[in-house]
Every structure is written in C-alpha cells, then in structure tokens.
Amino acid sequence: MNQTDYHSSIAVSFKKVTKIYHQELKVTRLKEILTGIFKKKSQVDKKVYKFDSVSFDIFKGECVGIIGKNGSGKSTALGMIAGITTPTSGEIHINGKVTTMLELGSGFHPDFSGKENIFLNGSLFGMSNYYLTQKINEIVEFSELGNKIYEPIRTYSAGMKARLAFSIAIQTQPEILLIDEVLAVGDIAFQKKCLQKFEEIKKEKETTIIYVTHSMEQVTQHCSRAIWLHNGKLMGDGPPKEISDEYQMFTAP
Amino acid sequence: MTLSKAKNIDNSYGNAFNLVESYKEIWRFKSFLLNWTKRELEIRYKGSILGILWNFLQPLLSLSIYFFLFSRLLGGEIDNYLIYLYSGIISWIFFLQTISQSPLLFVSGSAILKKIYFPSEILSISVVFSGLINYFISFFIIIVLMFFTEAPFSLNLLWVPLIAILQAFFIYSTVLLISSLTVFIRDLNQIVSTILNMLFFLTPVIYKAEVMVPKYASILNSTPIAAFLTLFRDVIYEATHPSWMVLSWLSLFCFIWYLFCHFVFIKLRSSISDLI
C-alpha cells in the first residue's frame, strides 16, 4: 500500500491525544483561558488525565470495539471523535461524516409527540426537514411504533424511546458511526434488529463503526478489532478475541 | 493527500476565530435552528389553554397594569401615554425575555450539548429568534392600538424592521457572552436577574427621563437599551425619522460589542461541554 492509499483509507486518526480535566476553580480556569496566562505547575492545580498520549488509526469499514472499565476514557474518546469535547493536546483527524449514538434520545422533549420529536431530534443530527419528511415513514416503520407516534413521548416506555431514537439516528447515513452502550436498553428482538442494521450498513456503505460496550460477547461477535483503554492509557489494540481475553485476565481477581 | 483536507477538529472548530466557518456550520444545521425556535415558542405554554397566545398576552397585561397605575401620574405630561408606554414595553420585553434566558442556556441544554455535536451558537440564535417573533406580533398589536387612539401614522414605520434587527444583533452578542460566562461563574444567574430588575427602572420604559429626573436624563437616555427604546419610540410614537446620530453610533457600538462577545465565546466554547 503506498502512502496516499494509506492516508485516504483512514477514517479516524489519533496522534498522541491527551485530554486533561482541571480540578481547579472554574473562575481560575476562566481567567487562564481568557488571558492565556497559566499558573506554574507548582501551584494547586490537580490535573486528571482522562486520556494520556493515545495514538491509533482506524480504517474505513472497520468495526472497532472499545473496551475498558468505567472511567477508563472510552466515552471521552467517542466525545472527541464526535467533536463534542476537544483534546488538550495532540491531533485528531476525522475523514467522513460522523454520527453519534451516545445516550439516544437526548434531544427528545417529553411533551411533544413522537412525530414532532423526529423532526427535532433528526435536525439535531444535521438532517434537513425536507429530508426527514421523505424519510418519516421509514423511521416510523423501523421503530415499530405505529400510531403511538402521534402521542407525547412521556407516554413511551424506555424501550420505545430507544427504538425511536435509533431509527432516527440511523437515517443520517453516517460514514463513521459512534455507538455508546445504546443497545443496553430495548428488548432482545430490537437489539437483534439493530445489530442486523449495523451489519447491513457495514457491508453496503463501508461505514466505520466504533462501538463502546461492556459485553465481550458483542465485541468478539461483531467487531473486527478491539481497543482496550485503562485509566486513559492504551493497553491493547488488536483482534477482538485476543484483546478481550487479555482484558478478562486483567480484570479477574 | 486526502488526510490534509480532512476535517481537523482542533483547527477548524476549536479556538480559531473564523466567522465564515462558524456561520457555514450553523447554516448546515438550519433545520435544527428552525425546529428548536418553534420549540422555544411552544414549550413554555405547552398544555396551557391559551397556549402560544401567552407570548403577547403577558406584555399586554403588564401594559394594562402600568397604564392603570401611572396614566394619572404621568399622563398629564406625556401625550397618548398608552402608545408611549406600549412602545417602551415592546422594546424592553424583547430585551428582558431573551437576556433572562441567557445565563442558564448552556446548563439547561447540557443533555444535548454533551451527547450530540452541533454548533452551540444555535441555542443563542433561537432565543433571539423567538424573541424577535414576539416583538413583531406585538408590533402589529400596537398598530391596531394606534389606530384606535388616533395616533399619527407615518412612513417612518418602515424603519421598524431595521431597528429590530439591530437590537436582535445586540441581544445575540450579549446572550453569547452571558451564556458562556455563566458556565464558569454560576453567580451570574443571580447577578443578571438583579441587574435586569434594576435596569427596568433605570430605563425610561414607563416614564420620560426628562420629566422624572431632568438632572440625569442624558445619562439614563444614553444606555444601549434606552437607545433602542428611543429609536423605536421615534418611529412609532413620535412618527418621526430615527435620529441618524443614534442610529450610526449604535450600529458601530453593536458591531464592536459583537466582535468582543463572539471572541470570548470562541475562546470558551471548547471548555463548555466539559464543565456543564
């Protein structure tokens, strides 16, 4: 593979990415950002490394599972790829349209009907109202909500909400899809349907899927690669079976 | 090489002060801006019987209270006090409704800001848009009232859209500044509402500065809020041309104010989602 091919086949590239959370007072932080004068290290600023000089490349069409215990930096990684939060230092390159499925249905308003929320939430993902009007039947059908779609969201069960949110998000036709534990809600049948949909878009459009989960079974079954994070450091990167075995060895008492 | 062309989060949407990029990104989310503004207008009164009517019933109710209380006191000094008062209230309410929402804008939007990527200016813009819509509805009501009180009409009414847009621009800048600063200094929520309370009395909304406090009239009339009020009153109540002096100074001030506010906002933007 020559240099140009290599670069154009990359979907997400992390180069020595570091993310620090400052524990000092917010007002002090404000002063530092606005004046550009940062305090010397000796002074009281407890830094928490959420992400410590992590580098990896994810290629187009890959399905990558990110594993690690709570607080290991998995969600921070997704947040940085999505552009929700920015790294303190290092470089992130993104090549393609990103759709995030982190805690689906965040933009839902309980008093509005499912249909109104399709437009509200769908446009939040960057889709136009025109496009959503064309896709609305498809969305309602995939969500299996039927006439319930005209009722306010507050009357929905958690599973129904998740189904609707997933059906909306999947319409963005992402090139890079970020998924954070969204399949934990919803019943088994719908989980299966979602996983099937992932397989479909993976094959059809060479969509890159980056997947955060605690289920080793899903990682080994559906992912082509696993990345293991621990306290913001990269611990392993390779075939899912190997990495998940290593991870389980590590976490076992 | 494709990678060099690829979107680099750190450069294109980080701390760079690039207005063209910023607004291109907002334009990409125009449907969201539209839907969110609609939600803003509906949300407060969802489930209430009069619904969206409350948006302009409220200013009308405060109008009738102030008119009831002050028309005898000030009516002798001010011709057609009803229109004088209402024109002031319209301009003031536009300011009040939008600025009072600004401190908690990001905090209350944290559910989406932390989960989905979108240009966060949209939250500020939609607050201003919904205020602007209420402003124009009130404008049509005052036209009706002017008709009944036999107030003078003039073509100078055509200035209203320009005055409204200028005021919206000023409010947008201020909302950007307050909303992002409040993420760092939560006290601003209390400070802003206190200041708004004081500003209502320090701005000639229900009174005429020259009549109440002739000594300090020039000071009270020269704040930006009073300046917008004066412009609006000139074309509605006085039926005259707005003062070129005020108009040009205010435009210049708004532009500089905008650059300052947007600069602060861009500096703070990347830290906001970590702190809410």
JSON list of C-alpha atoms in Angstrom, two decimals, chain A residues 26 106, chain B residues 36 39-40 100-115 118 120 123-124 127 175-190 265 271-276:
[
{"chain": "A", "resi": 26, "resn": "LYS", "atom": "CA", "xyz": [-13.90, 27.33, 37.31]},
{"chain": "A", "resi": 106, "resn": "SER", "atom": "CA", "xyz": [-31.13, 13.18, 24.49]},
{"chain": "B", "resi": 36, "resn": "TRP", "atom": "CA", "xyz": [-35.64, 24.49, 18.07]},
{"chain": "B", "resi": 39, "resn": "ARG", "atom": "CA", "xyz": [-40.00, 24.50, 20.34]},
{"chain": "B", "resi": 40, "resn": "GLU", "atom": "CA", "xyz": [-38.86, 27.59, 22.27]},
{"chain": "B", "resi": 100, "resn": "SER", "atom": "CA", "xyz": [-33.16, 36.50, 31.26]},
{"chain": "B", "resi": 101, "resn": "GLN", "atom": "CA", "xyz": [-32.91, 33.12, 29.49]},
{"chain": "B", "resi": 102, "resn": "SER", "atom": "CA", "xyz": [-29.24, 33.52, 28.67]},
{"chain": "B", "resi": 103, "resn": "PRO", "atom": "CA", "xyz": [-27.46, 32.56, 31.93]},
{"chain": "B", "resi": 104, "resn": "LEU", "atom": "CA", "xyz": [-28.83, 29.04, 32.07]},
{"chain": "B", "resi": 105, "resn": "LEU", "atom": "CA", "xyz": [-28.87, 28.45, 28.34]},
{"chain": "B", "resi": 106, "resn": "PHE", "atom": "CA", "xyz": [-25.96, 26.01, 28.25]},
{"chain": "B", "resi": 107, "resn": "VAL", "atom": "CA", "xyz": [-26.65, 24.49, 31.63]},
{"chain": "B", "resi": 108, "resn": "SER", "atom": "CA", "xyz": [-30.23, 23.62, 30.68]},
{"chain": "B", "resi": 109, "resn": "GLY", "atom": "CA", "xyz": [-29.10, 22.42, 27.26]},
{"chain": "B", "resi": 110, "resn": "SER", "atom": "CA", "xyz": [-26.46, 20.12, 28.74]},
{"chain": "B", "resi": 111, "resn": "ALA", "atom": "CA", "xyz": [-28.42, 16.98, 27.81]},
{"chain": "B", "resi": 112, "resn": "ILE", "atom": "CA", "xyz": [-27.86, 17.60, 24.13]},
{"chain": "B", "resi": 113, "resn": "LEU", "atom": "CA", "xyz": [-24.60, 19.55, 24.31]},
{"chain": "B", "resi": 114, "resn": "LYS", "atom": "CA", "xyz": [-22.83, 16.64, 25.95]},
{"chain": "B", "resi": 115, "resn": "LYS", "atom": "CA", "xyz": [-24.23, 13.95, 23.70]},
{"chain": "B", "resi": 118, "resn": "PHE", "atom": "CA", "xyz": [-23.88, 20.75, 16.85]},
{"chain": "B", "resi": 120, "resn": "SER", "atom": "CA", "xyz": [-23.83, 25.68, 20.21]},
{"chain": "B", "resi": 123, "resn": "LEU", "atom": "CA", "xyz": [-29.17, 27.83, 21.19]},
{"chain": "B", "resi": 124, "resn": "SER", "atom": "CA", "xyz": [-28.48, 31.57, 21.46]},
{"chain": "B", "resi": 127, "resn": "VAL", "atom": "CA", "xyz": [-33.63, 32.51, 21.84]},
{"chain": "B", "resi": 175, "resn": "VAL", "atom": "CA", "xyz": [-26.55, 36.22, 25.04]},
{"chain": "B", "resi": 176, "resn": "LEU", "atom": "CA", "xyz": [-23.37, 34.61, 23.65]},
{"chain": "B", "resi": 177, "resn": "LEU", "atom": "CA", "xyz": [-21.31, 36.38, 26.29]},
{"chain": "B", "resi": 178, "resn": "ILE", "atom": "CA", "xyz": [-23.55, 35.78, 29.29]},
{"chain": "B", "resi": 179, "resn": "SER", "atom": "CA", "xyz": [-24.38, 32.17, 28.44]},
{"chain": "B", "resi": 180, "resn": "SER", "atom": "CA", "xyz": [-20.76, 31.12, 28.07]},
{"chain": "B", "resi": 181, "resn": "LEU", "atom": "CA", "xyz": [-19.51, 33.11, 31.08]},
{"chain": "B", "resi": 182, "resn": "THR", "atom": "CA", "xyz": [-22.20, 31.63, 33.34]},
{"chain": "B", "resi": 183, "resn": "VAL", "atom": "CA", "xyz": [-20.75, 28.17, 32.73]},
{"chain": "B", "resi": 184, "resn": "PHE", "atom": "CA", "xyz": [-17.68, 29.38, 34.62]},
{"chain": "B", "resi": 185, "resn": "ILE", "atom": "CA", "xyz": [-19.31, 31.79, 37.04]},
{"chain": "B", "resi": 186, "resn": "ARG", "atom": "CA", "xyz": [-22.67, 30.40, 38.12]},
{"chain": "B", "resi": 187, "resn": "ASP", "atom": "CA", "xyz": [-23.38, 33.51, 40.22]},
{"chain": "B", "resi": 188, "resn": "LEU", "atom": "CA", "xyz": [-24.07, 35.36, 37.00]},
{"chain": "B", "resi": 189, "resn": "ASN", "atom": "CA", "xyz": [-27.52, 33.82, 37.00]},
{"chain": "B", "resi": 190, "resn": "GLN", "atom": "CA", "xyz": [-28.46, 35.79, 40.12]},
{"chain": "B", "resi": 265, "resn": "PHE", "atom": "CA", "xyz": [-17.42, 32.84, 23.27]},
{"chain": "B", "resi": 271, "resn": "SER", "atom": "CA", "xyz": [-14.32, 24.01, 27.52]},
{"chain": "B", "resi": 272, "resn": "ILE", "atom": "CA", "xyz": [-18.06, 24.39, 27.91]},
{"chain": "B", "resi": 273, "resn": "SER", "atom": "CA", "xyz": [-19.08, 20.77, 27.35]},
{"chain": "B", "resi": 274, "resn": "ASP", "atom": "CA", "xyz": [-16.57, 19.62, 29.99]},
{"chain": "B", "resi": 275, "resn": "LEU", "atom": "CA", "xyz": [-17.99, 21.96, 32.65]},
{"chain": "B", "resi": 276, "resn": "ILE", "atom": "CA", "xyz": [-21.75, 21.58, 32.35]}
]
